[in-house]
Amino acid sequence: MHQQKRPDTSRQRTALFIAAVIMASFLLIPLVSADETGLTRGSRFTITVTGTPNTPYYVWLTRTYTMSGEPGDQPPVLVAYQAKIEKDPPGGPYVIGSYQYNNGGGRTIIDDVAPSTASMSNTQYYGLVTTDNNGQAIVAFQTSSNTALRTYSVKVENSQSVAKNNIQVQRGTETVNRGSVGFDTVATTPIPATLPTPVILTIMETAIPVPTTAEPEPSPIPTATPTPRVPVGIGVCIIAVGAGILMGRKTG
């Protein structure tokens, strides 16, 4: 009988490892996403300001004064240490925050943003950004688990832009020419109770046939050729003839 080739255990382990990696990649697929108008809490976003080159513009989270500023009810905050962005010190003086914005009835930026709390200064909700030689500036904001779920608007202006109406604010593909752009924040998508069914990769290995040693066919056993026998009748005749000749010689 021919012995079958035993499976290569090392190849089996390799196949199982690849299947495990593929399974892990499916389990690690991000479960949180955001679109152009919505942001998940904990994400960062940027706006692009286009205006007059090398010109400062006030930027802030407008109409957030109704919020408490406490954790869970805070607006997004300006990312710290951004180039060409100035901020008021947490304890004042509030030079930037004292700007009286257009159509505000004498209200200032400080009046238009959420109040300071023990956990967050209201100076994190506004700043002064200066455009580059091309008249552009990028401002980054950060959300967190403390960011309230609601609609926000980022407003950008200075006294000259109000008169000239030459400021453009853009986030993603949304462009606003009047100096304000809006967006929503949404809760983090919960992990579903049932995880997606992973795809298991099965590697089929074609076994290399084992070369078998051909067994020589048994040589046929030579059979002895029987000596042809002389019929009995002929032998008796020969003996009789020989005996007759001998007897004739004796009598003669």
mmCIF file of C-alpha atoms in Angstrom, residues 33-41 182-186:
data_model
loop_
_atom_site.group_PDB
_atom_site.id
_atom_site.type_symbol
_atom_site.label_atom_id
_atom_site.label_comp_id
_atom_site.label_asym_id
_atom_site.label_seq_id
_atom_site.Cartn_x
_atom_site.Cartn_y
_atom_site.Cartn_z
ATOM 1 C CA SER A 33 -17.752 58.350 11.364
ATOM 2 C CA ALA A 34 -18.543 61.945 10.533
ATOM 3 C CA ASP A 35 -19.778 63.663 7.414
ATOM 4 C CA GLU A 36 -19.359 67.171 6.032
ATOM 5 C CA THR A 37 -21.988 68.715 8.336
ATOM 6 C CA GLY A 38 -21.727 66.512 11.409
ATOM 7 C CA LEU A 39 -18.887 65.937 13.860
ATOM 8 C CA THR A 40 -18.531 63.187 16.407
ATOM 9 C CA ARG A 41 -17.463 64.288 19.857
ATOM 10 C CA GLY A 182 -22.254 76.118 10.721
ATOM 11 C CA PHE A 183 -21.991 72.460 11.747
ATOM 12 C CA ASP A 184 -23.556 69.916 14.091
ATOM 13 C CA THR A 185 -22.011 67.683 16.723
ATOM 14 C CA VAL A 186 -23.347 64.164 17.179
#
